[in-house]
Coordinates of C-alpha atoms in Angstrom, one line a residue:
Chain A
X1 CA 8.6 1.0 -12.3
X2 CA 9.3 4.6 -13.5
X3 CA 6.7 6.9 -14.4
X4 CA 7.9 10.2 -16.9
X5 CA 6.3 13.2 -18.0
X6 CA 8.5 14.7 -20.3
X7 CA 7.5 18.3 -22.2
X8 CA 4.2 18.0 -20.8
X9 CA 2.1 20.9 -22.2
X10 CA -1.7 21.5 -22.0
X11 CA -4.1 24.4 -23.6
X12 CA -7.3 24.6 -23.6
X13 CA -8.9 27.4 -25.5
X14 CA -7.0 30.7 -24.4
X15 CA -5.0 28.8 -21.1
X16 CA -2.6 26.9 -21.4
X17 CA -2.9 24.6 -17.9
X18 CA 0.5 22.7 -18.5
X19 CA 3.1 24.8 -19.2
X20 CA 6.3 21.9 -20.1
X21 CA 6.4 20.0 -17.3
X22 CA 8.7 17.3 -16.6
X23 CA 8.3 15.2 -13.4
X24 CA 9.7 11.7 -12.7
X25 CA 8.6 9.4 -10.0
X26 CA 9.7 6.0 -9.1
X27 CA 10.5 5.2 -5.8
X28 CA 8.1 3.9 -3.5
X29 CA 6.3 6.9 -1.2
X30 CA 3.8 9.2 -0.2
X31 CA 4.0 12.4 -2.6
X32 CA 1.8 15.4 -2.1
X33 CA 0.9 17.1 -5.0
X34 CA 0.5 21.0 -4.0
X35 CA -0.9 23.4 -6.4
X36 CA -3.4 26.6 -5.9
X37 CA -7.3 26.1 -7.6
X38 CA -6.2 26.7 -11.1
X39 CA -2.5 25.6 -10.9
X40 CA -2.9 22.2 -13.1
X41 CA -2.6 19.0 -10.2
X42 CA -6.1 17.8 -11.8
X43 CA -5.2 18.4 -15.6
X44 CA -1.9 16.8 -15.1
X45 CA -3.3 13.7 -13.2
X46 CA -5.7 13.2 -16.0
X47 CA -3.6 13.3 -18.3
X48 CA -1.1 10.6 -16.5
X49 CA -3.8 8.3 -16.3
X50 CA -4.7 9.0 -20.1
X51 CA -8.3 10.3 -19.6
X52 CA -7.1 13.5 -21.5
X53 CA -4.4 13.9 -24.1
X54 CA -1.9 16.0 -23.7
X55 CA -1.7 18.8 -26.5
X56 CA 2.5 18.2 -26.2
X57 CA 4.7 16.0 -24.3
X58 CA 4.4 12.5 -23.3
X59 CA 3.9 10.4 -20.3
X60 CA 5.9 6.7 -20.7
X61 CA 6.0 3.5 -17.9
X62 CA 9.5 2.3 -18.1
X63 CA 9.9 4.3 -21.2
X64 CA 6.7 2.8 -22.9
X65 CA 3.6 5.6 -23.7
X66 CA 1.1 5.1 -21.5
X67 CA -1.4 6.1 -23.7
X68 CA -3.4 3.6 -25.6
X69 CA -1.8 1.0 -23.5
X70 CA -4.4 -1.6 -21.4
X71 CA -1.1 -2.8 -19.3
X72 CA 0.6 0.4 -18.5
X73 CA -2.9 2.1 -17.4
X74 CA -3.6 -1.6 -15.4
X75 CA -0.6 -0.1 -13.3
X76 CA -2.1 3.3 -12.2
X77 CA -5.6 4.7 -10.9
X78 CA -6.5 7.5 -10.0
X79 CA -9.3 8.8 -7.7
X80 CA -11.2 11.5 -8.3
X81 CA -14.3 13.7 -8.1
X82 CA -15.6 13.4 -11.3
X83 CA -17.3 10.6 -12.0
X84 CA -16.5 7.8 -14.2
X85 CA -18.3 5.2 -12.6
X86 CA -21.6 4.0 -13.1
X87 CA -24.1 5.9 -10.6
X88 CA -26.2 3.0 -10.4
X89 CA -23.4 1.2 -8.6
X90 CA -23.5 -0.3 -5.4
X91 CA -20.1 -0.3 -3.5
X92 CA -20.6 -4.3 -3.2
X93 CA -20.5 -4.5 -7.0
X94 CA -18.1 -1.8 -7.5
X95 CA -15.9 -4.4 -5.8
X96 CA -16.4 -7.3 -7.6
X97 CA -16.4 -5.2 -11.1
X98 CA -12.6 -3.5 -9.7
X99 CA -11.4 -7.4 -8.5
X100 CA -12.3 -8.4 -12.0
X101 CA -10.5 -5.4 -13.8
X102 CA -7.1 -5.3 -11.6
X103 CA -7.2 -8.9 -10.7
X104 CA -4.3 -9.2 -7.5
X105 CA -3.8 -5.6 -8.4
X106 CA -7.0 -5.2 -5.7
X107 CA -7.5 -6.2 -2.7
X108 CA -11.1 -7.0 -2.4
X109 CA -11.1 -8.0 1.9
X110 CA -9.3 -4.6 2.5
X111 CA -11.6 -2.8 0.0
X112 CA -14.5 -4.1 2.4
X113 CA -12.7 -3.1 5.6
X114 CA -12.1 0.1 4.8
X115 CA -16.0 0.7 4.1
X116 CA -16.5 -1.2 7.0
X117 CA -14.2 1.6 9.1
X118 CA -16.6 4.5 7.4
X119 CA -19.2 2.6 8.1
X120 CA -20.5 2.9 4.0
X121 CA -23.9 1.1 3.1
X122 CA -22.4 -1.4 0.3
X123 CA -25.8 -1.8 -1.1
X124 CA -26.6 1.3 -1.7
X125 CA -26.1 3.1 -5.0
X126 CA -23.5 5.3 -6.0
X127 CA -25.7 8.0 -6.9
X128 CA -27.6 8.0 -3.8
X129 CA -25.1 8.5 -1.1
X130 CA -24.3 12.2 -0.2
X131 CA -21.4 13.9 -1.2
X132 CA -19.0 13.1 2.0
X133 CA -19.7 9.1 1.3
X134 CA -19.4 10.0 -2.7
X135 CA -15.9 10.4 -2.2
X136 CA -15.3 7.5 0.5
X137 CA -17.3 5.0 -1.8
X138 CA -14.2 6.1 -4.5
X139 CA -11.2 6.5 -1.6
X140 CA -12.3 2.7 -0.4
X141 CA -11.7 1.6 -3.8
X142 CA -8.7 3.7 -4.2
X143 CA -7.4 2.6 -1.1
X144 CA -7.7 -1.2 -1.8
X145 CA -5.8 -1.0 -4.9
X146 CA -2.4 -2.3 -5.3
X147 CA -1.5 -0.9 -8.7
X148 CA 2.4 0.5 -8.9
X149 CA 0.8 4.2 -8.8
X150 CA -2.2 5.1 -7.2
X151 CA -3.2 9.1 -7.3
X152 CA -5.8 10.7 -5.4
X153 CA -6.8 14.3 -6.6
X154 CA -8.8 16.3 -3.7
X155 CA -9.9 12.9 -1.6
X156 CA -10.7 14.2 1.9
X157 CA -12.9 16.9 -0.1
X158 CA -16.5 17.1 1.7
X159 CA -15.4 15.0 4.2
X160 CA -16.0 15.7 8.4
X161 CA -13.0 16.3 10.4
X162 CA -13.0 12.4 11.7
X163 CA -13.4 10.9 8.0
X164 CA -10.3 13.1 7.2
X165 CA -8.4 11.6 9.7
X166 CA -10.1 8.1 9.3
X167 CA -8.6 8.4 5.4
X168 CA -5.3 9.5 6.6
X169 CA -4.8 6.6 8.5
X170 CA -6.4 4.3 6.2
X171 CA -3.9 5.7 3.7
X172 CA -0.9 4.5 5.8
X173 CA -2.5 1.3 6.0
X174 CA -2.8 1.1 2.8
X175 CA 0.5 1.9 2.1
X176 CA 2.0 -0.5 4.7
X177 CA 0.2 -3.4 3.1
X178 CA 1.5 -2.6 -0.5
X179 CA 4.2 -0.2 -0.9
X180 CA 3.3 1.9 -4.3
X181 CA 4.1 5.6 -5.4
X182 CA 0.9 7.2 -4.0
X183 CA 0.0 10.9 -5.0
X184 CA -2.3 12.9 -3.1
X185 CA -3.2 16.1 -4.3
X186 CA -4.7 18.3 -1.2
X187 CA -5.0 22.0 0.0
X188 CA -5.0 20.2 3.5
X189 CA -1.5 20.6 3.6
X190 CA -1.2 21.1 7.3
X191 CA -3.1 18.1 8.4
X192 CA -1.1 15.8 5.3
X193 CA 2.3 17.5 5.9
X194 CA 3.5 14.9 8.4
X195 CA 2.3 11.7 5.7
X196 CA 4.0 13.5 3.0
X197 CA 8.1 12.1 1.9
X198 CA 8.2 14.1 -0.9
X199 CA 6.3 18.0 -1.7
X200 CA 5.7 18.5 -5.2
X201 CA 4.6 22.1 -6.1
X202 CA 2.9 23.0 -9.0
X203 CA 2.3 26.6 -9.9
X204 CA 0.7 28.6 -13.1
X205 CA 1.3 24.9 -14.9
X206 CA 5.1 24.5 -13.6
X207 CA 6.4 22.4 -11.1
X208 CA 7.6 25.0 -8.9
X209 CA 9.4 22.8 -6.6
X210 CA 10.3 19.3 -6.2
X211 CA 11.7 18.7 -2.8
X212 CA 11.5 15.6 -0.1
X213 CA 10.4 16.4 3.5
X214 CA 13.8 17.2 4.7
X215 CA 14.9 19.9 2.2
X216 CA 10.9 21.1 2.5
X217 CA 12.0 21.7 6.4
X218 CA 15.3 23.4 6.2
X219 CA 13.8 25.8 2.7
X220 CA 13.2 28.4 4.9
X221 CA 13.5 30.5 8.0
X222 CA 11.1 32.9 9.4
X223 CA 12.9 36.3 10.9
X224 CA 11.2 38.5 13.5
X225 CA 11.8 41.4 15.4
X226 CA 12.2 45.0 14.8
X227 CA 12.4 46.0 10.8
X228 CA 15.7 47.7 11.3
X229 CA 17.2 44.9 12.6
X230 CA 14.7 42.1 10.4
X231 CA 16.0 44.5 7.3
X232 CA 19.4 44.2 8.3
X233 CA 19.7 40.7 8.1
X234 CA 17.4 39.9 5.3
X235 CA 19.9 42.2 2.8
X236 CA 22.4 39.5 3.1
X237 CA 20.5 36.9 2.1
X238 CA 17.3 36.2 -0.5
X239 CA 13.8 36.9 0.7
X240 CA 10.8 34.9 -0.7
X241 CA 8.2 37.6 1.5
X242 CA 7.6 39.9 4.5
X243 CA 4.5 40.3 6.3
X244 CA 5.0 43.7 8.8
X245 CA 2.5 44.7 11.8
X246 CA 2.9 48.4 13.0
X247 CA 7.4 48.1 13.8
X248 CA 7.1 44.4 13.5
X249 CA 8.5 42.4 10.7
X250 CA 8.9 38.8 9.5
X251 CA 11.1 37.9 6.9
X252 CA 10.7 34.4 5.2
X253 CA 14.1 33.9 4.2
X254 CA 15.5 31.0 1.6
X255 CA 17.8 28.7 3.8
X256 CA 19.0 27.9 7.4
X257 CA 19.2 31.7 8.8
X258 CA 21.3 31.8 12.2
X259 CA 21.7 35.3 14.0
X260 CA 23.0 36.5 17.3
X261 CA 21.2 39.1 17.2
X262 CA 18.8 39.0 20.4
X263 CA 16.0 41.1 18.9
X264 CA 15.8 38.6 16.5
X265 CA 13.6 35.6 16.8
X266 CA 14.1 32.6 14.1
X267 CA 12.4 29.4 13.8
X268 CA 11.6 26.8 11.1
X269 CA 8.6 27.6 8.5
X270 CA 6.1 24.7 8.2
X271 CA 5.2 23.3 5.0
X272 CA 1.6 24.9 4.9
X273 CA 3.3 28.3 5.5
X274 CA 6.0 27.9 2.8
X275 CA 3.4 26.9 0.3
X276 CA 1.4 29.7 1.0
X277 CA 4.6 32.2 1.6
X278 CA 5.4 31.0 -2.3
X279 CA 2.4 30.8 -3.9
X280 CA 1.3 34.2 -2.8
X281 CA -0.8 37.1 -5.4
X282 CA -0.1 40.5 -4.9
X283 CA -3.4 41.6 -4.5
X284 CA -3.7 39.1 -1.3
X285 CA -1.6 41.6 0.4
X286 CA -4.7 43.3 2.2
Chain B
X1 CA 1.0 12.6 22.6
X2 CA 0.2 15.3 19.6
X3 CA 3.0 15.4 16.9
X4 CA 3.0 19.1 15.7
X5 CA 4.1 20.5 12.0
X6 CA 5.2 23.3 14.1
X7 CA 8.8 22.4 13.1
X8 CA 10.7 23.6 15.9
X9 CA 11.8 19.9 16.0
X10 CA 12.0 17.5 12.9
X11 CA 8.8 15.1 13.1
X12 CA 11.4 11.9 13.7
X13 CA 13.1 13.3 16.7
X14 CA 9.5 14.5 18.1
X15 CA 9.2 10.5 17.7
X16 CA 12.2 9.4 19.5
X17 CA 11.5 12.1 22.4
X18 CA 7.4 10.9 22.6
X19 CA 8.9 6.9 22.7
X20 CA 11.6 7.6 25.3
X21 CA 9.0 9.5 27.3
X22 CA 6.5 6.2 27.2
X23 CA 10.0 4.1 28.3
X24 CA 11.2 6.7 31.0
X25 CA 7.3 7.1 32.4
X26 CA 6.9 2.8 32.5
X27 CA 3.8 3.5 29.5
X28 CA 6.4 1.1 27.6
X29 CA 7.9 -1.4 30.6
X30 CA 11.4 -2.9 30.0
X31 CA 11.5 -6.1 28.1
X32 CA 8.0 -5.6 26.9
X33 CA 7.4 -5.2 22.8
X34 CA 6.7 -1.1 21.3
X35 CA 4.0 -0.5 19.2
X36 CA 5.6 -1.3 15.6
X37 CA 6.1 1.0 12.9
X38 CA 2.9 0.7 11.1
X39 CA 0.8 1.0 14.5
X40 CA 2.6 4.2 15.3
X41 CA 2.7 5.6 11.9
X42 CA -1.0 5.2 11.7
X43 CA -2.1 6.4 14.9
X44 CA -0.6 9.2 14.8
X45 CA -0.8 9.9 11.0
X46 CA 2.9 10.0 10.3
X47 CA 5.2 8.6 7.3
X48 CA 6.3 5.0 7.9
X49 CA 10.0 6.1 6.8
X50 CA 10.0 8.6 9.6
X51 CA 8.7 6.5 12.4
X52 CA 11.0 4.4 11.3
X53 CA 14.1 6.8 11.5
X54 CA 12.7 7.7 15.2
X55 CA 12.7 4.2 16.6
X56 CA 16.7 4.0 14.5
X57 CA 17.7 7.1 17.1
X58 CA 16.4 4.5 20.3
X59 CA 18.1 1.8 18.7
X60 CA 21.5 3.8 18.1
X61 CA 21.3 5.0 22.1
X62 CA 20.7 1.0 23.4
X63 CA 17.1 1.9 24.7
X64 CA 14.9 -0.8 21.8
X65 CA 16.5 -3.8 20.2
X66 CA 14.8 -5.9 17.4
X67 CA 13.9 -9.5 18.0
X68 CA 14.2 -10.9 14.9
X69 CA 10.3 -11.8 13.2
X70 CA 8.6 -10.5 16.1
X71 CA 9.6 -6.5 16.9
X72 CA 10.9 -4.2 18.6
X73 CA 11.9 -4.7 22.8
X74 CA 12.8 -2.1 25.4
X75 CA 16.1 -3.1 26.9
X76 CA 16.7 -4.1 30.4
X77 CA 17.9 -0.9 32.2
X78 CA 16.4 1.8 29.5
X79 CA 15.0 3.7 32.1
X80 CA 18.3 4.2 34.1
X81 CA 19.8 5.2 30.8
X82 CA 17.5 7.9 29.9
X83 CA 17.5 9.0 33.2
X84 CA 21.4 9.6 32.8
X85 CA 21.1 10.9 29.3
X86 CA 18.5 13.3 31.0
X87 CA 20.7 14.3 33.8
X88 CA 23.3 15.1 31.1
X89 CA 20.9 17.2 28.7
X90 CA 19.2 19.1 32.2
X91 CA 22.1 22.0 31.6
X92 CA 21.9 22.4 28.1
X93 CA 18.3 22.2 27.4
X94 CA 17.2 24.0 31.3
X95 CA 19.7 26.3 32.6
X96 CA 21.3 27.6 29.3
X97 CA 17.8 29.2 28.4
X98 CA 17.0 30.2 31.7
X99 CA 20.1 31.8 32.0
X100 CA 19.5 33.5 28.3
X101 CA 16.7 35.0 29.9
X102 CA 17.8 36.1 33.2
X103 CA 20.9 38.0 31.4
X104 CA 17.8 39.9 29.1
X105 CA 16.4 40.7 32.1
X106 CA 19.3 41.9 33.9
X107 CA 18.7 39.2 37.4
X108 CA 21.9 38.3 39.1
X109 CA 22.6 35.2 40.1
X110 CA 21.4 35.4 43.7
X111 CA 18.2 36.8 42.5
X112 CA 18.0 33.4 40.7
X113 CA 18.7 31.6 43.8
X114 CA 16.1 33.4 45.4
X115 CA 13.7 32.5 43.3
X116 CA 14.5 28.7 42.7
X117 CA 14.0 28.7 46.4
X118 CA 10.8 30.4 46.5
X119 CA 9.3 28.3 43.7
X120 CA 10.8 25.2 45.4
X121 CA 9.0 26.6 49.1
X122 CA 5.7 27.3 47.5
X123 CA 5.9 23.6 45.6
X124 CA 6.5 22.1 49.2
X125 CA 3.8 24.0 50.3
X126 CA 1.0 22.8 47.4

């Protein structure tokens, strides 16, 4: 199944949060969905799953609009932290009420074992758990379903260090039971990083980059040594930024940098430092 | 056995190297079924298709072979093997750096000698 945003444009008032963004996705995987607080990975997910229109563009299912369709949005959920669901919901019923919308689209047992794992009170309600078990109540739902395209926006958010990694591998379990395009939206990019086949970064309302794991590994190099020497060999090629201490520089450099030079040290940039290496303000240069 | 973003190494090959460790080190014994993919991808919180590619690398180099419906089997004699494949990478991945260093810091090769067998004296010793 083949999800398209094509000319995908939001504004609200005096921003526009969507700035003619065209994404595909279709192959089964784990995408992480990277964007600074403001960049548009909520608007844009919300707007996939229809619960806001887009002001231009559209979003088709196998070249169907989504929008206003019962089958093409029985094929996606997302989670989120706002809340669409009834507060006086119990997890129990929230189960029942999802097995009843989705049909074999959810897995009801796995739904159960998953709350099971975070040890969630299934009778109590919604609006009376805190706000760690808010967002587990939602990622145990999310988790159990088998829809073609599940997205969660900001899941591990409020949650302890072992329900973060409790999700993560729930997530892989979930995704070895039913293979699906699944979309995580994070800032945790350093703990998701090694879950994540494909990087998709959005920034100011553009996709910024669309790259799988591999081309996110070899996107850039990190130069250090002496500036004179860093300088030299950062002329001959295209720098995304520099961070000096005292005679000390490093160079992020675009591509697979080799150098004899034995003042120079070179190694791989992680995912987390890329993203933040690219999606840097000038003014958080202090 | 930590799998690090730290990508000095790509996060498959840190999961070929952690696998043929558990073989060489008898964690996994010979003839004895590996964790499978989904057990390793969720313990240590890594993407299926990557475990995956890792455990291809063991397969290519005659250490795991698949019985068909069950999983994946450490062959008879794995451990001899990585111990030749080991003997084989001890130059590259040992000496070459050490002798990188060394030539920084301008030590001759009888200085080296000396102190391989100092360190080898004072292991004896411990």
């Amino acid at each position: 199944m083949k999800l398209e945003l094509k000319g995908l444009t939001k504004r609200f008032k005096d921003v526009t949060a969507l700035d003619n963004v065209d994404l595909c996705l279709e192959k089964p995987g784990i995408y992480g969905l990277l964007g600074r607080n403001g960049a548009g990975k909520t608007t844009m997910l919300n707007i996939i799953t229809a619960r806001i229109s887009a002001s231009e563009g559209t979003v088709t299912l196998d070249g169907e609009p989504v929008f206003d369709s019962d089958s093409k949005l029985g094929c996606m959920h997302l989670m989120s932290e706002v809340n669409y669901l009834d507060t006086d919901l119990r997890f129990k019923e929230a189960v029942a009420y999802a097995k009843q919308s989705y049909g074999d689209k959810f897995d009801s047992d796995s739904a159960m074992r998953y709350a099971h794992a975070f040890k969630l009170e299934g009778s109590k309600k919604l609006g009376k758990l805190s706000t760690g078990y808010k967002s587990i109540y939602k990622c145990c739902l999310a988790l159990a379903m088998d829809t073609e395209f599940v997205f969660f926006d900001e899941p591990v958010l409020g949650l302890d260090a072992n329900h973060r990694d409790l999700f993560y591998r729930l997530l892989l379990d979930s995704y070895q039971r039913k293979e699906k395009v699944v979309v995580i939206s994070t800032h945790l990019i350093e703990e998701a990083a090694s879950m994540l086949e494909h990087f998709i970064i959005i920034a100011s309302g553009r996709i910024l980059m669309n790259l799988d794991s591999e081309q996110m590994s070899s996107y850039a190099t990190a130069v250090s040594g002496p500036r004179d020497a860093v300088e030299a060999l950062a002329t001959r090629h295209s720098v995304i930024s520099r961070v000096s201490l005292g005679g000390l520089e490093t160079a992020y450099i675009k591509g697979i940098v080799e150098t004899d030079d034995p003042k120079l040290s070179v190694c791989a940039v992680d995912p987390q430092r890329l993203f933040i290496e690219l999606t840097r303000n000038e003014e958080e240069r202090v | 056995m930590e799998i690090s973003n730290d990508i000095q190494m790509p996060i498959f090959m840190q999961v070929s190297e952690k696998l043929t460790d558990a073989i060489f080190t008898g964690a996994f014994a010979e003839e004895t079924q590996i964790p499978s993919t989904t057990e390793i991808s969720m313990t240590y919180k890594i993407n299926p298709a990557t475990v995956l590619k890792g455990m291809n690398l063991l397969v290519d180099q005659g250490l795991i072979y698949k019985r068909r419906g069950v999983g994946m089997f450490v062959k008879q004699g794995a451990r001899e093997r990585i111990k030749t494949m080991r003997n084989e990478d001890f130059s590259e991945k040992f000496i070459k750096p050490l002798l990188d260093e060394a030539k920084k810091l301008d030590l001759s090769a009888e200085d080296l000698h000396k102190l391989i067998d100092k360190e080898m004296s004072d292991e004896a010793r411990a």
